[in-house]
Coordinates of C-alpha atoms in Angstrom, one line a residue:
Chain B
M1 CA 29.6 -23.0 -27.1
S2 CA 31.4 -19.7 -27.0
D3 CA 32.4 -18.0 -23.6
E4 CA 30.8 -14.7 -24.4
V5 CA 28.0 -14.1 -21.8
I6 CA 27.1 -10.6 -23.1
E7 CA 27.6 -9.5 -26.6
A8 CA 26.3 -6.0 -27.8
K9 CA 26.8 -5.1 -31.4
N10 CA 26.1 -1.6 -32.5
V11 CA 23.4 -0.9 -30.0
S12 CA 21.6 2.3 -30.0
K13 CA 18.8 3.7 -27.9
W14 CA 16.7 7.0 -28.1
Y15 CA 14.3 8.5 -25.6
G16 CA 12.3 10.4 -28.1
A17 CA 14.7 12.7 -30.0
F18 CA 17.4 12.2 -27.4
R19 CA 20.0 9.6 -28.3
A20 CA 20.7 7.8 -25.1
L21 CA 23.1 5.1 -26.6
T22 CA 25.2 5.4 -29.8
D23 CA 26.7 2.3 -31.4
I24 CA 27.8 0.5 -28.4
N25 CA 29.9 -2.4 -28.8
L26 CA 30.6 -4.5 -25.8
T27 CA 31.7 -8.1 -25.3
V28 CA 31.8 -9.7 -21.9
R29 CA 33.3 -13.1 -21.6
K30 CA 32.8 -15.7 -18.7
G31 CA 34.6 -14.7 -15.6
E32 CA 35.4 -11.3 -16.9
R33 CA 34.7 -8.2 -14.4
I34 CA 33.9 -5.0 -16.2
V35 CA 33.6 -1.8 -14.5
I36 CA 31.7 1.1 -16.3
C37 CA 32.1 4.7 -15.3
G38 CA 31.4 8.1 -16.7
P39 CA 29.7 11.3 -15.8
S40 CA 25.9 11.3 -14.9
G41 CA 23.6 11.0 -17.8
S42 CA 26.3 9.2 -19.9
G43 CA 24.0 6.0 -20.5
K44 CA 25.9 3.6 -18.4
S45 CA 22.8 2.7 -16.3
T46 CA 20.9 2.5 -19.5
L47 CA 23.3 0.2 -21.1
I48 CA 23.2 -2.5 -18.4
R49 CA 19.5 -2.1 -18.0
C50 CA 19.3 -2.9 -21.7
V51 CA 21.1 -6.2 -20.9
N52 CA 18.3 -7.5 -18.9
R53 CA 15.6 -5.7 -21.0
L54 CA 14.5 -3.3 -18.4
E55 CA 14.9 -0.9 -21.2
A56 CA 14.4 -1.7 -24.7
H57 CA 17.0 -0.7 -27.4
Q58 CA 16.1 0.1 -30.7
D59 CA 19.0 -0.5 -33.0
G60 CA 21.8 -3.3 -33.1
E61 CA 21.7 -6.5 -31.3
I62 CA 22.3 -7.8 -27.8
T63 CA 22.8 -11.5 -27.1
V64 CA 23.1 -12.8 -23.6
T65 CA 24.1 -16.3 -22.7
G66 CA 23.4 -17.1 -26.2
I67 CA 19.9 -15.9 -26.4
R68 CA 19.5 -12.8 -28.7
L69 CA 17.4 -10.1 -27.3
H70 CA 15.4 -8.5 -30.3
N71 CA 12.5 -6.3 -30.4
K72 CA 9.8 -8.9 -30.9
M73 CA 11.2 -11.5 -28.4
R74 CA 8.6 -11.9 -25.6
N75 CA 10.4 -14.6 -23.6
V76 CA 12.7 -12.1 -22.0
A77 CA 12.2 -14.2 -18.8
E78 CA 14.8 -16.7 -19.9
V79 CA 17.4 -14.1 -20.1
R80 CA 16.4 -12.5 -16.8
K81 CA 16.8 -15.8 -15.2
S82 CA 20.3 -16.0 -16.0
V83 CA 21.1 -12.3 -15.2
G84 CA 21.2 -10.9 -11.7
M85 CA 20.8 -7.3 -11.0
V86 CA 21.5 -5.2 -8.1
F87 CA 19.9 -1.7 -7.9
Q88 CA 21.1 1.6 -6.5
H89 CA 18.1 1.7 -4.1
F90 CA 18.2 -1.9 -3.2
N91 CA 14.7 -2.6 -4.2
L92 CA 14.2 -5.2 -1.8
F93 CA 10.6 -6.4 -1.1
P94 CA 9.5 -4.7 2.1
H95 CA 6.6 -6.9 2.9
M96 CA 8.7 -10.1 3.0
T97 CA 11.4 -11.2 5.4
V98 CA 15.0 -11.2 4.2
L99 CA 14.8 -15.0 4.0
M100 CA 11.7 -14.8 1.9
N101 CA 13.2 -12.1 -0.3
C102 CA 15.7 -14.7 -1.2
M103 CA 13.6 -17.6 -1.5
A104 CA 11.0 -16.0 -3.6
A105 CA 12.6 -16.3 -7.1
P106 CA 13.9 -19.9 -6.8
M107 CA 10.4 -21.0 -5.7
W108 CA 8.3 -19.1 -7.9
I109 CA 10.5 -19.1 -11.0
K110 CA 12.5 -22.3 -10.8
G111 CA 9.8 -24.3 -9.0
V112 CA 12.4 -25.1 -6.2
P113 CA 10.8 -26.9 -3.2
E114 CA 10.5 -24.7 -0.1
G115 CA 13.1 -26.6 1.9
E116 CA 15.5 -26.7 -0.9
A117 CA 14.9 -22.8 -1.4
R118 CA 15.5 -22.1 2.2
K119 CA 18.8 -23.9 2.0
I120 CA 19.8 -21.9 -0.9
A121 CA 18.9 -18.5 0.6
L122 CA 20.7 -19.4 3.7
K123 CA 23.7 -20.4 1.9
F124 CA 24.0 -17.0 0.0
L125 CA 23.0 -15.0 3.2
E126 CA 25.9 -16.6 4.7
R127 CA 28.0 -15.6 1.8
V128 CA 27.1 -12.0 2.2
R129 CA 27.6 -12.5 5.9
I130 CA 24.3 -11.8 7.2
P131 CA 22.5 -15.1 8.0
E132 CA 21.5 -13.7 11.4
Q133 CA 19.2 -11.2 9.9
A134 CA 17.3 -13.8 7.9
N135 CA 14.0 -13.2 9.7
K136 CA 14.0 -9.6 9.8
Y137 CA 12.2 -7.3 7.6
P138 CA 14.3 -5.0 5.0
A139 CA 13.2 -1.8 7.0
Q140 CA 14.9 -3.1 10.1
L141 CA 18.3 -3.4 8.3
S142 CA 20.9 -0.7 7.6
G143 CA 21.5 0.4 4.1
G144 CA 24.6 -1.8 3.7
Q145 CA 23.0 -4.7 5.0
Q146 CA 20.0 -4.2 2.6
Q147 CA 22.3 -3.9 -0.3
R148 CA 23.9 -7.1 0.8
V149 CA 20.6 -9.0 1.0
A150 CA 19.8 -7.7 -2.5
I151 CA 23.1 -9.2 -3.7
A152 CA 22.2 -12.4 -2.0
R153 CA 18.6 -12.3 -3.6
S154 CA 20.2 -12.1 -7.1
L155 CA 22.7 -14.9 -6.4
C156 CA 20.0 -17.3 -5.3
M157 CA 19.0 -17.6 -8.9
E158 CA 22.6 -18.7 -9.7
P159 CA 22.9 -16.2 -12.5
A160 CA 25.6 -16.2 -15.4
V161 CA 26.2 -12.7 -14.9
M162 CA 25.5 -10.1 -12.4
L163 CA 24.8 -6.6 -13.2
F164 CA 25.5 -3.9 -10.5
D165 CA 23.8 -0.4 -11.0
E166 CA 25.8 2.0 -8.7
P167 CA 25.4 -0.5 -5.8
T168 CA 27.0 1.9 -3.4
S169 CA 25.8 5.3 -4.5
S170 CA 22.9 5.5 -2.1
L171 CA 24.9 4.3 1.0
D172 CA 26.5 6.1 3.9
P173 CA 30.1 6.2 3.6
E174 CA 31.0 3.8 6.3
M175 CA 28.6 1.2 4.5
V176 CA 30.2 1.5 1.1
A177 CA 33.0 -0.6 2.4
E178 CA 30.9 -3.7 3.6
V179 CA 29.2 -3.7 0.1
L180 CA 32.3 -3.4 -1.9
E181 CA 33.9 -6.1 0.0
T182 CA 31.1 -8.4 -0.7
V183 CA 31.2 -7.6 -4.4
T184 CA 35.1 -8.1 -4.4
G185 CA 34.7 -11.3 -2.8
L186 CA 32.2 -12.4 -5.5
A187 CA 34.8 -11.3 -8.2
R188 CA 37.5 -13.3 -6.6
D189 CA 35.2 -16.4 -6.7
G190 CA 35.1 -16.0 -10.6
M191 CA 31.7 -14.4 -10.9
T192 CA 31.1 -12.6 -14.2
M193 CA 30.0 -9.0 -13.6
V194 CA 29.4 -5.8 -15.0
C195 CA 29.5 -2.9 -12.6
V196 CA 28.5 0.8 -12.9
T197 CA 30.2 2.6 -10.1
H198 CA 32.0 5.8 -9.2
E199 CA 34.3 3.9 -6.7
M200 CA 37.6 4.1 -8.6
G201 CA 39.5 2.3 -6.0
F202 CA 37.2 -0.8 -6.6
A203 CA 37.7 -0.4 -10.3
R204 CA 41.5 -0.5 -9.8
A205 CA 41.5 -3.4 -7.5
V206 CA 38.9 -5.7 -9.2
A207 CA 38.1 -4.9 -12.7
D208 CA 39.6 -6.7 -15.7
R209 CA 38.4 -3.9 -18.0
V210 CA 37.3 -0.4 -17.3
I211 CA 35.0 1.3 -19.7
F212 CA 34.5 5.0 -19.7
M213 CA 31.2 6.3 -21.2
D214 CA 30.2 9.8 -21.9
R215 CA 27.0 11.1 -23.9
G216 CA 25.9 7.7 -24.8
E217 CA 29.2 6.5 -26.3
I218 CA 31.9 4.2 -25.1
V219 CA 34.9 6.8 -25.3
E220 CA 37.6 4.6 -23.8
E221 CA 38.2 1.0 -22.7
G222 CA 41.0 -0.7 -21.0
T223 CA 42.8 -2.4 -18.3
P224 CA 42.7 -0.5 -15.1
H225 CA 46.5 0.1 -15.3
D226 CA 46.3 1.8 -18.7
F227 CA 43.0 3.5 -17.8
F228 CA 44.1 5.4 -14.8
R229 CA 47.8 5.8 -15.7
N230 CA 47.5 6.7 -19.3
P231 CA 44.1 7.8 -20.5
Q232 CA 43.9 8.6 -24.2
H233 CA 41.2 10.9 -24.5
E234 CA 40.6 14.3 -23.3
R235 CA 37.1 13.7 -21.8
T236 CA 38.4 10.7 -20.0
K237 CA 41.4 12.8 -18.6
L238 CA 38.7 15.5 -17.7
F239 CA 36.6 13.0 -15.8
L240 CA 39.4 11.3 -14.0
S241 CA 40.8 14.6 -12.9
Q242 CA 37.3 15.7 -11.6
I243 CA 36.8 12.5 -9.7
L244 CA 40.2 11.8 -8.4
S245 CA 41.1 15.3 -7.3
H246 CA 39.3 15.3 -4.0
Chain G
M1 CA -2.6 1.2 17.3
L2 CA -1.1 3.4 14.7
M3 CA -0.7 6.9 15.8
L4 CA 0.6 10.2 14.4
Y5 CA 4.2 10.8 15.0
H6 CA 4.6 10.5 18.7
D7 CA 6.8 13.0 20.3
T8 CA 9.2 11.9 22.8
V9 CA 9.1 15.1 24.6
E10 CA 7.0 14.8 27.8
S11 CA 4.0 17.1 27.7
E12 CA 1.5 18.0 30.5
V13 CA -2.0 16.3 30.2
L14 CA -4.2 18.9 28.9
V15 CA -7.3 18.0 31.0
H16 CA -4.9 18.7 34.3
K17 CA -4.4 22.2 33.3
P18 CA -6.4 24.4 35.6
W19 CA -7.0 27.0 32.7
F20 CA -8.4 24.4 30.4
I21 CA -10.8 22.8 33.1
G22 CA -11.9 26.3 33.9
C23 CA -12.9 27.1 30.2
I24 CA -14.5 23.8 29.9
F25 CA -16.5 24.4 33.2
A26 CA -17.5 27.8 32.0
I27 CA -18.6 26.5 28.6
V28 CA -20.7 23.7 30.0
L29 CA -22.1 26.1 32.5
A30 CA -23.1 28.4 30.0
V31 CA -24.8 25.8 27.7
F32 CA -26.9 24.4 30.5
L33 CA -27.8 27.9 31.6
I34 CA -29.1 28.6 28.0
F35 CA -30.8 25.3 27.4
N36 CA -33.3 24.4 30.2
V37 CA -33.3 20.9 30.9
A38 CA -35.4 20.9 34.1
G39 CA -38.5 19.3 32.4
T40 CA -36.4 16.5 30.7
T41 CA -35.2 13.0 31.6
M42 CA -31.9 14.5 32.5
G43 CA -33.8 17.0 34.7
E44 CA -35.6 14.2 36.5
L45 CA -32.3 12.5 37.3
L46 CA -31.3 15.8 38.9
R47 CA -34.3 16.2 41.1
P48 CA -32.6 15.7 44.3
V49 CA -30.2 18.6 43.3
I50 CA -33.0 21.1 42.5
G51 CA -35.8 20.1 44.8
D52 CA -39.1 21.2 43.6
H53 CA -38.0 23.3 40.6
A54 CA -41.4 24.5 39.8
Q55 CA -41.2 27.1 42.5
V56 CA -37.8 28.8 41.8
K57 CA -37.1 28.3 38.2
F58 CA -34.0 30.3 37.9
Y59 CA -32.1 28.9 41.0
S60 CA -32.9 25.4 39.8
R61 CA -31.5 26.2 36.5
I62 CA -28.2 27.6 37.9
A63 CA -28.1 24.5 40.3
I64 CA -28.5 22.0 37.4
A65 CA -26.0 23.7 35.3
F66 CA -23.5 24.1 38.1
V67 CA -23.7 20.2 39.1
I68 CA -23.5 19.1 35.4
A69 CA -20.5 21.3 34.7
A70 CA -18.9 20.1 37.8
M71 CA -19.5 16.4 37.1
F72 CA -18.4 16.8 33.6
C73 CA -14.9 18.2 34.7
L74 CA -14.5 15.8 37.4
N75 CA -15.0 13.3 34.8
L76 CA -12.5 14.9 32.4
V77 CA -9.8 15.1 35.2
L78 CA -10.2 11.5 36.4
I79 CA -10.1 10.0 32.9
G80 CA -6.8 12.1 32.4
F81 CA -5.1 9.7 35.2
V82 CA -5.8 6.3 33.5
P83 CA -3.8 4.8 30.5
L84 CA -4.7 5.4 27.0
K85 CA -6.7 2.1 26.4
I86 CA -8.7 2.7 29.5
Q87 CA -9.4 6.3 28.6
I88 CA -10.6 5.1 25.1
G89 CA -12.9 2.5 26.8
I90 CA -14.4 5.0 29.3
V91 CA -15.2 7.7 26.7
W92 CA -16.8 5.1 24.4
F93 CA -18.9 3.8 27.3
E94 CA -20.0 7.2 28.3
L95 CA -20.8 8.1 24.8
V96 CA -22.9 5.0 24.1
L97 CA -24.7 5.6 27.3
L98 CA -25.5 9.1 26.4
F99 CA -26.7 8.1 22.8
L100 CA -28.8 5.2 24.3
S101 CA -30.5 7.6 26.8
L102 CA -31.3 9.8 23.8
F103 CA -33.4 7.0 22.6
A104 CA -34.7 6.2 25.8
A105 CA -36.2 9.9 25.5
F106 CA -38.3 8.6 22.3
D107 CA -40.4 6.5 24.5
L108 CA -40.2 3.5 22.3
S109 CA -42.4 0.5 22.8
M110 CA -40.0 -2.4 23.7
P111 CA -42.3 -5.2 23.4
F112 CA -43.2 -4.1 19.8
I113 CA -39.4 -4.0 19.1
W114 CA -38.8 -7.5 20.7
A115 CA -41.8 -9.0 18.8
N116 CA -40.5 -7.9 15.5
L117 CA -36.7 -8.3 16.0
P118 CA -36.5 -12.0 15.1
F119 CA -38.1 -11.6 11.7
L120 CA -36.1 -8.2 11.1
I121 CA -32.8 -10.3 11.6
T122 CA -33.6 -13.6 10.1
Q123 CA -35.2 -11.9 6.9
G124 CA -34.0 -8.3 6.7
V125 CA -30.4 -8.5 8.0
V126 CA -29.8 -11.8 6.1
T127 CA -31.0 -10.3 2.8
T128 CA -29.0 -7.0 3.5
V129 CA -25.8 -8.9 4.3
Y130 CA -26.3 -11.2 1.3
V131 CA -26.8 -8.3 -1.2
S132 CA -23.8 -6.3 0.4
A133 CA -21.4 -9.4 0.4
M134 CA -22.1 -10.4 -3.1
S135 CA -21.7 -6.8 -4.2
L136 CA -18.4 -6.6 -2.2
L137 CA -17.1 -9.5 -4.1
F138 CA -18.0 -8.5 -7.4
A139 CA -16.9 -4.8 -6.9
S140 CA -13.6 -6.0 -5.8
A141 CA -13.1 -8.2 -8.9
I142 CA -14.3 -5.2 -11.1
A143 CA -12.2 -2.8 -9.4
I144 CA -8.9 -5.1 -9.8
I145 CA -9.5 -5.5 -13.4
G146 CA -10.5 -1.9 -14.0
A147 CA -7.4 -0.7 -12.1
I148 CA -5.0 -2.7 -14.2
A149 CA -6.9 -1.6 -17.3
K150 CA -6.8 2.0 -16.4
L151 CA -2.8 1.7 -15.8
S152 CA -2.2 -0.3 -19.0
S153 CA -1.0 1.2 -22.2
N154 CA -4.0 -0.3 -24.0
G155 CA -6.1 2.6 -25.3
M156 CA -9.2 0.7 -25.6
A157 CA -9.2 -0.7 -22.1
Y158 CA -8.4 2.6 -20.7
A159 CA -11.3 4.2 -22.6
I160 CA -13.8 1.5 -21.7
V161 CA -12.8 1.7 -18.0
S162 CA -12.6 5.4 -17.8
F163 CA -16.0 5.7 -19.5
Y164 CA -17.5 3.1 -16.9
T165 CA -16.0 5.0 -13.6
S166 CA -17.3 8.3 -15.1
C167 CA -20.6 7.0 -15.7
F168 CA -21.2 4.9 -12.5
R169 CA -19.6 7.6 -10.2
G170 CA -21.7 10.2 -12.1
L171 CA -25.0 8.8 -11.8
P172 CA -27.0 8.7 -8.5
L173 CA -27.1 5.2 -7.1
L174 CA -30.8 5.3 -6.7
M175 CA -31.3 6.1 -10.5
Q176 CA -28.7 3.1 -11.3
V177 CA -31.0 0.8 -9.3
Y178 CA -34.1 2.2 -11.1
L179 CA -32.4 2.2 -14.5
I180 CA -31.1 -1.5 -14.2
Y181 CA -34.2 -2.9 -12.7
M182 CA -36.5 -1.1 -15.2
G183 CA -34.2 -0.6 -18.1
L184 CA -33.0 -4.1 -18.7
P185 CA -36.5 -5.5 -19.4
Q186 CA -36.7 -2.7 -22.0
V187 CA -33.9 -4.4 -24.0
G188 CA -35.4 -7.9 -23.5
Y189 CA -33.9 -9.1 -20.3
V190 CA -36.2 -9.5 -17.3
I191 CA -34.1 -9.2 -14.1
N192 CA -35.2 -10.1 -10.6
A193 CA -35.0 -7.5 -7.8
V194 CA -32.2 -9.0 -5.8
P195 CA -29.7 -9.6 -9.0
A196 CA -30.7 -6.0 -10.1
G197 CA -29.8 -4.4 -6.7
V198 CA -26.5 -6.5 -6.5
L199 CA -25.7 -5.4 -10.1
A200 CA -26.2 -1.9 -9.5
L201 CA -24.4 -1.9 -5.9
S202 CA -21.3 -3.8 -7.7
L203 CA -21.1 -1.7 -10.5
C204 CA -21.3 1.6 -8.6
S205 CA -18.8 0.7 -5.8
G206 CA -16.7 -1.2 -8.4
A207 CA -16.3 2.3 -10.2
Y208 CA -15.1 4.0 -6.9
M209 CA -13.0 1.1 -6.0
T210 CA -11.4 1.1 -9.4
E211 CA -10.0 4.4 -8.7
I212 CA -9.0 3.3 -5.1
F213 CA -7.1 0.4 -6.5
R214 CA -5.5 2.4 -9.2
S215 CA -4.1 4.9 -6.9
G216 CA -2.9 2.0 -4.7
I217 CA -1.2 0.2 -7.2
A218 CA 0.3 3.3 -8.7
S219 CA 1.7 4.3 -5.4
I220 CA 4.2 1.4 -5.3
D221 CA 7.7 2.5 -6.3
R222 CA 8.8 1.6 -9.8
G223 CA 11.9 -0.1 -8.4
Q224 CA 9.6 -2.9 -7.0
W225 CA 8.6 -3.8 -10.7
E226 CA 12.1 -3.5 -11.8
A227 CA 13.4 -5.8 -9.1
S228 CA 10.6 -8.3 -9.8
R229 CA 11.0 -8.3 -13.6
S230 CA 14.9 -8.4 -13.3
L231 CA 14.5 -11.7 -11.1
G232 CA 12.1 -13.0 -14.1
F233 CA 8.8 -12.6 -12.5
G234 CA 5.8 -12.3 -14.9
F235 CA 3.4 -9.6 -14.8
A236 CA 0.6 -11.8 -12.8
L237 CA 3.2 -13.0 -10.3
T238 CA 4.6 -9.6 -9.7
M239 CA 1.1 -8.1 -9.4
R240 CA -0.2 -11.0 -7.0
R241 CA 3.0 -11.4 -4.8
I242 CA 4.8 -8.2 -4.9
I243 CA 2.6 -5.2 -6.0
L244 CA -0.8 -6.1 -4.4
P245 CA 0.5 -7.0 -0.9
Q246 CA 2.1 -3.6 -0.8
A247 CA -0.7 -1.7 -2.2
L248 CA -3.3 -3.4 0.2
P249 CA -2.2 -1.3 3.3
V250 CA -2.7 1.8 1.2
I251 CA -6.0 0.4 -0.3
I252 CA -7.4 -1.1 2.9
P253 CA -8.7 2.2 4.7
P254 CA -10.4 3.8 1.7
M255 CA -11.9 0.4 0.8
G256 CA -13.3 -0.1 4.5
N257 CA -15.0 3.3 3.7
T258 CA -16.3 2.0 0.5
F259 CA -17.6 -1.2 1.9
I260 CA -19.4 0.5 4.9
S261 CA -21.0 2.9 2.6
M262 CA -22.2 0.2 0.3
L263 CA -23.6 -1.7 3.3
K264 CA -25.7 1.1 3.9
D265 CA -26.5 2.0 0.4
S266 CA -27.9 -1.6 0.1
S267 CA -31.0 0.2 1.7
L268 CA -31.6 1.7 -1.7
V269 CA -32.5 -1.8 -2.9
S270 CA -35.6 -1.4 -0.7
V271 CA -37.2 0.6 -3.5
L272 CA -37.4 -2.6 -5.7
G273 CA -39.4 -4.3 -2.9
V274 CA -36.4 -6.4 -1.7
W275 CA -37.3 -7.6 1.7
E276 CA -34.1 -6.2 3.1
L277 CA -33.5 -4.4 6.4
T278 CA -34.8 -0.9 5.5
Y279 CA -37.9 -2.3 3.6
L280 CA -38.9 -4.4 6.3
A281 CA -38.3 -1.8 9.1
H282 CA -40.6 0.4 7.0
S283 CA -43.2 -2.1 6.4
L284 CA -43.4 -3.7 9.8
G285 CA -43.8 -0.4 11.7
Q286 CA -46.1 1.6 9.6
P287 CA -49.4 -0.4 9.9
T288 CA -49.5 0.1 13.8
F289 CA -47.7 3.7 13.9
H290 CA -44.5 2.0 15.2
T291 CA -42.4 3.4 12.6
M292 CA -39.9 5.1 15.1
E293 CA -39.5 1.7 16.9
M294 CA -38.4 -0.1 13.7
L295 CA -36.3 2.7 12.2
V296 CA -34.3 3.1 15.4
T297 CA -33.8 -0.9 15.5
A298 CA -32.8 -0.9 11.9
A299 CA -30.3 2.0 12.4
M300 CA -28.8 0.2 15.4
I301 CA -28.5 -2.9 13.2
Y302 CA -26.8 -1.2 10.5
W303 CA -24.5 0.5 13.0
I304 CA -23.5 -2.9 14.5
L305 CA -22.9 -4.4 11.0
S306 CA -20.7 -1.3 10.0
A307 CA -18.9 -1.9 13.4
C308 CA -18.1 -5.3 12.4
L309 CA -16.6 -4.1 9.1
E310 CA -14.8 -1.5 11.1
L311 CA -13.3 -4.3 13.3
V312 CA -12.4 -6.3 10.4
Q313 CA -10.7 -3.4 8.7
S314 CA -8.6 -2.6 11.9
R315 CA -7.6 -6.2 12.2
I316 CA -6.3 -6.2 8.5
E317 CA -4.5 -3.0 9.1
D318 CA -2.7 -4.5 12.2
H319 CA -1.9 -7.3 10.1
F320 CA -0.2 -5.2 7.4
A321 CA 1.7 -3.0 9.9
R322 CA 4.2 -5.9 10.5
S323 CA 6.6 -5.1 8.0
K324 CA 6.6 -1.3 8.9
K325 CA 8.1 -1.9 12.4
R326 CA 11.6 -1.1 12.8

């Protein structure tokens, strides 16, 4: 078996007449850490949402952990089991405790017995360093804590790859650090991840590759060193000058 | 108890402000100066105040109005001193007392009521509760299926359900009861009175509740669906474990309304000759001209049943308030 976790070939997507993605080619190998950046509306979120089929692509093919996502495939659940996703707005289940948020998927999807699921949940809550909040409800937690719970919730399914959709964009500045630290910790432990973010410091420190998207296309792709020091395209330079100037 | 946003700024108790009490005093005084209560039960209670009112009518009226206004204001001021829960209790108690004294003025025959009450309960209440409970069950089932159909992208399902809700919300319930009872035999299916009543009630409340469920489900943030789907939950699991539990707190209050009105609307089934509360109240009282006795009794029983539903509703609301605490 090859070690390609995600493989996208010539992927295109339209919203009506608007072309959201244009011929995207992207390969993510096991253990790779990819950061996608770009101006708003450039299709970065759309791309990673296509990977776990929260959005459907219309052209090209996407293969995730060896399973090909094509238009008629109904069993997307298989893919979703092995792809974790963290959202900008956390999307925790507000009517469940933190612990239950983490136990739900293993119990209901994998059929893990309750005691076992509790152990798994506590293990990952420990890992995001909030085991003491286990019995609280999401509304009682700060934004940063909620996002860490959301990360733990995804980890409980022991996914092959984690997708982060602007995980820090709706957080107060002082909480960004704790979430990024958690994500960095995961990266260091070898988790395969694709992260859409505007945190360039994070990209520099963690990414194996940085991908710059604009108007639905991948404009430039490279190691953080090359990407930040020596951007090739005008659009990349403009974007970097805007984002790094302040 | 859930309240409006509770301001932390300390405010003075309204009923302890002299101008407010003054106003209330003036209003009550005026009301009792305009309406003469001297001849009524209330007037009789106040006889010590007025003495023999037959002689000086004008002064007795002033005396009554003054005493009532003073007592009313004193009551207000005193209630202002006690904690919230006790306030609620006292005011409820006083209103119930006032309400009952109103019925006391009807001069009802209590022995007649006591004699007929057991049958009214064992036959009438049981039938009413049975019809309502069955309808409640069916209506909920209809509502949830209807809501999902209405939110689905299936044109046929949407059309069927929107036609159904439009039709059953648009026809008077009484017509529906008649149409089902007398219309179904026309197409070859003879239906008994009770099933006809249950069918009409379920279809009608089901139509209202479809809209309640639909708006409740639609009020849940898209992100909840996305999070559930990204974890691999299927449609049914997401609905049952994630969406409905969150939609319920939104759905419960209007649903309580629908249930309560359905309980009372079950009285319309009486036109089919079903021996439920309203029908029995009517038929037991009429032969001996004790209609008022039976109607008041039935009214009280309806109220008690509704109050039970209210209680259940507030219990459920409390239950769901848990995850909102901070």
